[in-house]
Coordinates of C-alpha atoms in Angstrom, one line a residue:
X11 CA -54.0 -13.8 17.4
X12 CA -54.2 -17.3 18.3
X13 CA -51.8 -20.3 16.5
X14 CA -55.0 -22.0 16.0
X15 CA -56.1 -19.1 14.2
X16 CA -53.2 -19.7 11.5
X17 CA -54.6 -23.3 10.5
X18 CA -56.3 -23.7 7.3
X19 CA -57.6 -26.5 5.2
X20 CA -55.5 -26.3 1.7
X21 CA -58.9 -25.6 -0.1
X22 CA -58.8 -22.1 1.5
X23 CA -55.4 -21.8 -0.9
X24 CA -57.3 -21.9 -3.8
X25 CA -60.6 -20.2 -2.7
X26 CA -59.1 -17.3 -0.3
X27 CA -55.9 -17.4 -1.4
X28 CA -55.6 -13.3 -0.9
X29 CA -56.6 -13.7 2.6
X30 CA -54.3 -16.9 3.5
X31 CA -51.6 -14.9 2.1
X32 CA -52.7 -11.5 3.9
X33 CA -52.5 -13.8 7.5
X34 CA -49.1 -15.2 6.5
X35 CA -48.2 -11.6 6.1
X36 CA -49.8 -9.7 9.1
X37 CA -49.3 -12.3 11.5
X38 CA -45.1 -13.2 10.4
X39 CA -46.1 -16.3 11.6
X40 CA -46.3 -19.6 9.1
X41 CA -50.1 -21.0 8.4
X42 CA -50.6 -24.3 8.7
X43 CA -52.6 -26.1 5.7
X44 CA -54.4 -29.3 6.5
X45 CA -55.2 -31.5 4.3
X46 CA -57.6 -34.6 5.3
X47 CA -57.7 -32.7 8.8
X48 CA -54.1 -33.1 9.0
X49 CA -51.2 -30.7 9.0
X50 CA -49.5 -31.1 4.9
X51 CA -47.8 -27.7 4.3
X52 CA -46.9 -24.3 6.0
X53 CA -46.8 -21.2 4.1
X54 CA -44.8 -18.3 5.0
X55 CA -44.5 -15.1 4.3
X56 CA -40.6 -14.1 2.7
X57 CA -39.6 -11.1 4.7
X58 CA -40.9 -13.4 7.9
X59 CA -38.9 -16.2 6.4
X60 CA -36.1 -14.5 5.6
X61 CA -36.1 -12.7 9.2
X62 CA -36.3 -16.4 11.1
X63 CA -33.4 -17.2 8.6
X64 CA -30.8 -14.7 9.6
X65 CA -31.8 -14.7 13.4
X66 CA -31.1 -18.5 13.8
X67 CA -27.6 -18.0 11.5
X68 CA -27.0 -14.8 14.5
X69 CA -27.8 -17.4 17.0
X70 CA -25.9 -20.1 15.4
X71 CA -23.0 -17.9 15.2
X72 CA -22.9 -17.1 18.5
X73 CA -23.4 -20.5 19.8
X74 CA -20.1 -21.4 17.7
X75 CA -18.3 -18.2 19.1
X76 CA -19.3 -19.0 22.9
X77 CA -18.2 -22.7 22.6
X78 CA -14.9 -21.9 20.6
X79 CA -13.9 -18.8 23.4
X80 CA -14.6 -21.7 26.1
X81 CA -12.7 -24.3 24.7
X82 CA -9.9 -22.1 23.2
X83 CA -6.4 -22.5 24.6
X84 CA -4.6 -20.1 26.6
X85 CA -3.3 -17.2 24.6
X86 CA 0.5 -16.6 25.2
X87 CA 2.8 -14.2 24.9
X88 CA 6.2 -14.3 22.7
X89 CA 8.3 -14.9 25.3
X90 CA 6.2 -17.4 27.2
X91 CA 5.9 -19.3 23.6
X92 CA 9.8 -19.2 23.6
X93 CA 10.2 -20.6 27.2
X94 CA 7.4 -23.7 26.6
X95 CA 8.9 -24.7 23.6
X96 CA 12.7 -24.8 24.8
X97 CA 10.9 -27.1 27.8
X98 CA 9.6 -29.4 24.9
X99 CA 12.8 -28.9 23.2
X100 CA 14.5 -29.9 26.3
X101 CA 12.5 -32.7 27.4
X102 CA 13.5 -34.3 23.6
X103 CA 16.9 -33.4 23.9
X104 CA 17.0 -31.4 20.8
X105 CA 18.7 -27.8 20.8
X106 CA 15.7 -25.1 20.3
X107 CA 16.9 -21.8 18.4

């Protein structure tokens, strides 16, 4: 199937609306309605919709994850905590506990 083949004028809604819907369906792509010759509208079909949905939230998701493991600080450990803040502590001459 051809994206061409998903373009239909907006009269086909109300005179082939079965069919319309049936491609929106079969195809899980959106069909273009035109109106004037012009793209106006896009139908989809739910499950299709839905599907598109949740795969760009997944890709979204991960996008987020990747950039906040590349930007994240270093983990440390307790006692490396402990020794870089008695440095700061130091540096500000205040007594770390």
């Amino acid at each position: 199937m051809h994206a061409l083949d998903n373009i239909r004028p907006i009269t086909d809604l109300r005179t082939k609306q079965g069919e319309v819907c049936a491609l929106a369906t079969e195809t899980r792509e959106p069909v273009i309605l035109t109106k004037n010759g012009v793209a106006a509208y896009l139908l989809f079909d739910r499950n299709a919709y839905e599907a598109q949905m949740h795969a760009q939230r997944v890709q979204m998701a991960l996008r987020e994850a990747e950039i906040e493991e590349r930007y994240r600080p270093e983990t440390l450990n307790a006692e490396e905590s402990d020794a870089r803040m008695q440095r700061i502590f130091a540096e500000w001459g205040i007594e770390y506990a």
